[in-house]
Short mmCIF file of C-alpha atoms in Angstrom, two decimals:
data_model
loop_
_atom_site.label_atom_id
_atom_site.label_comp_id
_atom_site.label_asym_id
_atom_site.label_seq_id
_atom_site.Cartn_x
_atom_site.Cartn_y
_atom_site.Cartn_z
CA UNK A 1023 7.32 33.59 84.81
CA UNK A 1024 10.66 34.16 83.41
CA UNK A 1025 10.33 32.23 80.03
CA UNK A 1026 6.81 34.34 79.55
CA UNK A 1027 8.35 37.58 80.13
CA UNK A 1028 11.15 36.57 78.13
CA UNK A 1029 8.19 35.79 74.97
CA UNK A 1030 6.69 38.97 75.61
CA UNK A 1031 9.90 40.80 75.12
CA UNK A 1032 10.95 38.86 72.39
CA UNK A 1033 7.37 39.21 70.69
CA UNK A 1034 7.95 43.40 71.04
CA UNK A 1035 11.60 43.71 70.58
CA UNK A 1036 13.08 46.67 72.86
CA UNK A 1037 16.26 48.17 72.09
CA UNK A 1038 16.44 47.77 68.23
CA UNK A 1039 15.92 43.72 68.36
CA UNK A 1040 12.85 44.33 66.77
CA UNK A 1041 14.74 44.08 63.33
CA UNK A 1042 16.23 40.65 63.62
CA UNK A 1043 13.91 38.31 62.72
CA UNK A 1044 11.60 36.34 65.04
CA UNK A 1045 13.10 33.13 65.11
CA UNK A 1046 16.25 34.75 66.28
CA UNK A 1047 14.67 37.64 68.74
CA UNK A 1048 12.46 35.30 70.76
CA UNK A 1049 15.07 32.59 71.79
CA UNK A 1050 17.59 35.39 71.88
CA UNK A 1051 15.27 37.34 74.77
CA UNK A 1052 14.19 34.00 76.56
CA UNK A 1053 17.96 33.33 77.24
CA UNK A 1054 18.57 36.76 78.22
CA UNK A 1055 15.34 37.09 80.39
CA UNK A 1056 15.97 33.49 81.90
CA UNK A 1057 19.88 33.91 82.38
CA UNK A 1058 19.46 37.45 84.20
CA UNK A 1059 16.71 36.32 85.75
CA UNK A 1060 18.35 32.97 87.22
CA UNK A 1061 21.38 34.94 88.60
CA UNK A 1062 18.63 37.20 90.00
CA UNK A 1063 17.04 34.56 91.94
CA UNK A 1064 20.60 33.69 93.62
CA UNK A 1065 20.59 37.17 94.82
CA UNK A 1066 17.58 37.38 95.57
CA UNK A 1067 17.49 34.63 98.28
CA UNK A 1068 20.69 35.24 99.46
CA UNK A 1069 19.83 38.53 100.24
CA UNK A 1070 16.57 37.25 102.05
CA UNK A 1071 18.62 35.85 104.84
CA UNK A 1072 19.71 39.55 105.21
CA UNK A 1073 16.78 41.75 104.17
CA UNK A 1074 13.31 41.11 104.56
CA UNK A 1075 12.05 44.31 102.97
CA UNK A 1076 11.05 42.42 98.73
CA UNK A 1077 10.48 46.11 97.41
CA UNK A 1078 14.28 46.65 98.86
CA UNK A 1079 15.50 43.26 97.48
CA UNK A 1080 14.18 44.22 94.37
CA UNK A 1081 16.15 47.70 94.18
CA UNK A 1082 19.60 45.59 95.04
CA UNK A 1083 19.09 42.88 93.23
CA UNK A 1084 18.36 44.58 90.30
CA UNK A 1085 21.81 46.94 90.96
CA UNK A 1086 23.88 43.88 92.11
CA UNK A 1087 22.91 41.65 88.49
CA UNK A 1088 22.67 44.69 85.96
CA UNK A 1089 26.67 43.99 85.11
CA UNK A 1090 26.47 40.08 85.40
CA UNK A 1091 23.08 40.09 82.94
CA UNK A 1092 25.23 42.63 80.85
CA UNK A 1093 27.58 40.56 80.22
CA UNK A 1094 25.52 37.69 78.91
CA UNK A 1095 23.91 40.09 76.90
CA UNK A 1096 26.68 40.94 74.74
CA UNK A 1097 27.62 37.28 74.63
CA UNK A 1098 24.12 36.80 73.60
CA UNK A 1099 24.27 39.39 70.95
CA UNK A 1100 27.66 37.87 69.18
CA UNK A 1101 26.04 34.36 68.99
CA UNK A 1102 22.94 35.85 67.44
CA UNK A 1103 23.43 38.81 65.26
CA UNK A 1104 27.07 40.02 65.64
CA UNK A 1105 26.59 42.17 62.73
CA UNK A 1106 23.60 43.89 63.75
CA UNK A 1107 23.77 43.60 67.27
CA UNK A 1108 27.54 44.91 69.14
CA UNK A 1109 26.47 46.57 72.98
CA UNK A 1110 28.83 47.46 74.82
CA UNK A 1111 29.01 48.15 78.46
CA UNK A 1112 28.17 52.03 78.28
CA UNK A 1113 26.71 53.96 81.01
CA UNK A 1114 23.78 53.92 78.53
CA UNK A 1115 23.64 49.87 77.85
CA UNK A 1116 23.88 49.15 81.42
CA UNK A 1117 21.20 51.45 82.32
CA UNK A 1118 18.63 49.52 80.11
CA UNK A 1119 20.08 46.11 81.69
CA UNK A 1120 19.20 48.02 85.02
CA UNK A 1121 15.58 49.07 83.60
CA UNK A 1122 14.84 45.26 82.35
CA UNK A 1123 16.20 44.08 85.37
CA UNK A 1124 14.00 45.80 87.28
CA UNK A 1125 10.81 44.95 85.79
CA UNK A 1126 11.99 41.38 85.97
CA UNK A 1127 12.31 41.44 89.53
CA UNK A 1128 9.41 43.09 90.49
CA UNK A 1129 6.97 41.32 88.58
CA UNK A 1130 8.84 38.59 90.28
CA UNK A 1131 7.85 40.07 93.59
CA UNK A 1132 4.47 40.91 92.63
CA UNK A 1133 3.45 37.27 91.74
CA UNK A 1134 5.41 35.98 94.82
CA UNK A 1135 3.15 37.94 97.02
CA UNK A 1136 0.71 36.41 99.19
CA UNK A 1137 -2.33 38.22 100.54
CA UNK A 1138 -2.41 39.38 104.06
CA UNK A 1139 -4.48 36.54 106.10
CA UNK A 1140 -7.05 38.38 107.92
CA UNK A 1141 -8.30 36.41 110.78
CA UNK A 1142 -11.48 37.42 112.59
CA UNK A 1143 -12.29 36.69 115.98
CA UNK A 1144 -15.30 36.74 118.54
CA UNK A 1145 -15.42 35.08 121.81
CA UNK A 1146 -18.69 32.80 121.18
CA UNK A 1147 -20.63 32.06 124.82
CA UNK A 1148 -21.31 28.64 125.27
CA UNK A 1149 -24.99 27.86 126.23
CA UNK A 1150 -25.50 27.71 129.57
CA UNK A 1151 -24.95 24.16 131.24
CA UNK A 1152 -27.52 22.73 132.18
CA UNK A 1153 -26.88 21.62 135.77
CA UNK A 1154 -25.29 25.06 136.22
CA UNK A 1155 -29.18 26.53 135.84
CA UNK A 1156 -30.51 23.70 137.96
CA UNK A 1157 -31.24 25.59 141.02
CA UNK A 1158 -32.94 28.36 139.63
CA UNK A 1159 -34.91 26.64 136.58
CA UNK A 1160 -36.64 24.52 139.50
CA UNK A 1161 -38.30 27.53 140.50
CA UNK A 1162 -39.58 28.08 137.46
CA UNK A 1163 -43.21 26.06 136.32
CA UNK A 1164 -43.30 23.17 134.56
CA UNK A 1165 -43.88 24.69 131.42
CA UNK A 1166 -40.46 26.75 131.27
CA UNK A 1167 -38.53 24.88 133.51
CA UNK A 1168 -36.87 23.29 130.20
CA UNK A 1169 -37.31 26.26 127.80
CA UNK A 1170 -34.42 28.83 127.20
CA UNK A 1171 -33.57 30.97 129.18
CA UNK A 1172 -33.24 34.38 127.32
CA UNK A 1173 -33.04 37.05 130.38
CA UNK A 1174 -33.96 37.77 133.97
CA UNK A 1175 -35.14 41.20 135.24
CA UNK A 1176 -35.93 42.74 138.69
CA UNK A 1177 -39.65 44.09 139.45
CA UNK A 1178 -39.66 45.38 142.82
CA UNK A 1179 -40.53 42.43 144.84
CA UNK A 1180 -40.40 39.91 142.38
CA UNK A 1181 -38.13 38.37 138.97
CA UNK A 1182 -39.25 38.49 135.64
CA UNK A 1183 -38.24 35.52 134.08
CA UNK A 1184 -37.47 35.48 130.34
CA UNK A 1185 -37.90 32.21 128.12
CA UNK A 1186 -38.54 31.50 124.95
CA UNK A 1187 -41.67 29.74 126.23
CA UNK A 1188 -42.78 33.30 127.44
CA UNK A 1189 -42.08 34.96 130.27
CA UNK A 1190 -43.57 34.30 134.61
CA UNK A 1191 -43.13 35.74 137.41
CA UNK A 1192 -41.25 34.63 140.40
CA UNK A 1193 -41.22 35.48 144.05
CA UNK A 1194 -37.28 35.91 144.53
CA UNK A 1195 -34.57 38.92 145.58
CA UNK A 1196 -32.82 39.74 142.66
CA UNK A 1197 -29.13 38.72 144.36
CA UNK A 1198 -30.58 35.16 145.23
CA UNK A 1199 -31.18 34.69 141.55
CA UNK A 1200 -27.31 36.06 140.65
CA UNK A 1201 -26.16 33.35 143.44
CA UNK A 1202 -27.77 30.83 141.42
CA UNK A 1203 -27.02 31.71 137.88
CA UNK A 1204 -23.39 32.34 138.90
CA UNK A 1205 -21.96 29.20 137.30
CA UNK A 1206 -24.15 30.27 134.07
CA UNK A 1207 -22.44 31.84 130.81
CA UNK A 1208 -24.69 34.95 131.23
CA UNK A 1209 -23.56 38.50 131.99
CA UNK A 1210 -25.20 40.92 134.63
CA UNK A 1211 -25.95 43.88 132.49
CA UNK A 1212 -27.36 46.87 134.84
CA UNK A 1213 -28.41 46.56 138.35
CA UNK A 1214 -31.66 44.53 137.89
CA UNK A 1215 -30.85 42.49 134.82
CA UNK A 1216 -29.18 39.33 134.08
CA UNK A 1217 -29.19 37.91 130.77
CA UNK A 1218 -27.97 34.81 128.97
CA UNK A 1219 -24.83 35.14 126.69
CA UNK A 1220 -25.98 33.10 124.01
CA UNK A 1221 -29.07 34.88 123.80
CA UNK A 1222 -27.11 38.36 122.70
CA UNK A 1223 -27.84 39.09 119.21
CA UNK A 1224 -25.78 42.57 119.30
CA UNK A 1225 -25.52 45.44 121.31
CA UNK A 1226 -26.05 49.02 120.39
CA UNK A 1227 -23.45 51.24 122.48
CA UNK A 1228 -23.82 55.18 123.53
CA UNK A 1229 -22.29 56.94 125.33
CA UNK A 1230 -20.08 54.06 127.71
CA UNK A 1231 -23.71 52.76 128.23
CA UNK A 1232 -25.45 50.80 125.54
CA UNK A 1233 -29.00 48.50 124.72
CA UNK A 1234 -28.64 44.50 124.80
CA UNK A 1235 -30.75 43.12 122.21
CA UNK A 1236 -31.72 39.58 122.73
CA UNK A 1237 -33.31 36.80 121.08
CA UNK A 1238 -37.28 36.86 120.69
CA UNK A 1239 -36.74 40.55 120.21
CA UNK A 1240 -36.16 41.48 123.91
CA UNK A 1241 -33.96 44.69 124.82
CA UNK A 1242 -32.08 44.40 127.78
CA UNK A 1243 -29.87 48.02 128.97
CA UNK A 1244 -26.32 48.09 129.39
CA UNK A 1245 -25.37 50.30 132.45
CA UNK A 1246 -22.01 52.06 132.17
CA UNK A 1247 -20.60 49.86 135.38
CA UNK A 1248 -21.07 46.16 133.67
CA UNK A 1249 -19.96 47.68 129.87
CA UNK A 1250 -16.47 46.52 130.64
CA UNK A 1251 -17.34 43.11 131.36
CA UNK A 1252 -19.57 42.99 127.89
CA UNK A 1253 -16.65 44.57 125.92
CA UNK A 1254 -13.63 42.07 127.26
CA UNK A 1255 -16.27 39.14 125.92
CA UNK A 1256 -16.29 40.73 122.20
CA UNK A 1257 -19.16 42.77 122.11
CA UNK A 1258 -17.92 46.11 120.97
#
């Protein structure tokens, strides 16, 4: 990075190098780039021990080397072109050190920069176990004993079974069937439904209360009093 902004500054030829000829102005501004820049570097990570702020590194590094990458500047500048070329260390000459010295750094800092890592994260619901289903799914008729199970929901009387086989109708108090889907991953939603946690495709909130929306296009409400328990899992 150094040698290239040294090129580019040699190729333009600030501060009235841009009469000495090139094959004097580009080695002179690589040396004077890659010196400063070198002696920067020190400072730089010895002041990263102390100061974790790079913006404020770059501010006192730049004020800390502007005298040292003076003064190889006007060594520089008698190997070169004494003639042309005689700084010396005015208010004025060390305030364009200060200026090159602080594009140096900060382009510096710029291409040492990494990019934030942004990690996302969702609780994922295992599918239910198998055996932990046993009890209830041998209720169930032959034909959806094995299939998913996408939802349960109280009728009166009775339990509407969801599948993705379809859905029956069992003869069952809606607590019984919580008792036996307790060791499922599944979440009790409102006071007469039960559904499976990896059957959630998303959940549509108002108001504290919300709509569960489930696989094979089912909707499944969310009463205000089992939100929290939806929310803690990841589904905001």
């Amino acid at each position: 990075m150094l040698g290239a902004f040294g090129a580019a500054m040699g190729l333009i030829g600030p501060y009235a190098t841009s009469a000495m000829p090139a094959t004097s102005r580009i080695p002179y501004w690589l040396l004077c780039i890659a010196g400063g820049g070198a002696v920067g570097v020190a400072v730089d990570a010895w002041l990263s021990r102390r100061m974790a702020n790079s913006w404020r590194r770059v501010a006192l590094t730049s004020l800390l080397i502007t005298v040292p990458a003076a003064l190889l500047v006007v060594a520089l500048s008698e190997v070169f072109e004494p003639a042309r070329l005689r700084p010396t260390l005015s208010p004025r000459f060390l305030g364009q050190v200060l200026v090159v010295a602080v594009l140096v750094m900060g382009v510096r800092a710029l291409a040492r920069r990494t990019p934030a890592t942004v990690v996302r994260t969702r609780i994922v619901v295992a599918p239910p176990l198998p055996e932990a289903e046993a009890a209830f799914r041998r209720r169930l008729s032959s034909k959806r004993r094995t299939a998913r199970l996408i939802a349960v929901q109280a009728e009166d009387h009775y339990l509407r079974v969801h599948t993705d086989a379809g859905a029956e109708l069992l003869t069952m108090r809606f607590a019984d069937a919580l008792e036996a889907l307790a060791g499922a991953a599944g979440f009790q939603t409102h006071r007469s439904w039960w559904i499976a946690g990896d059957a959630i495709e998303g959940i549509r909130w108002r108001r504290g209360a919300g709509d569960a929306h489930l696989a094979g296009g089912l909707v499944a409400p969310v009463s205000r009093a089992h939100a929290a328990v939806l929310k803690s899992a990841g589904w905001r």
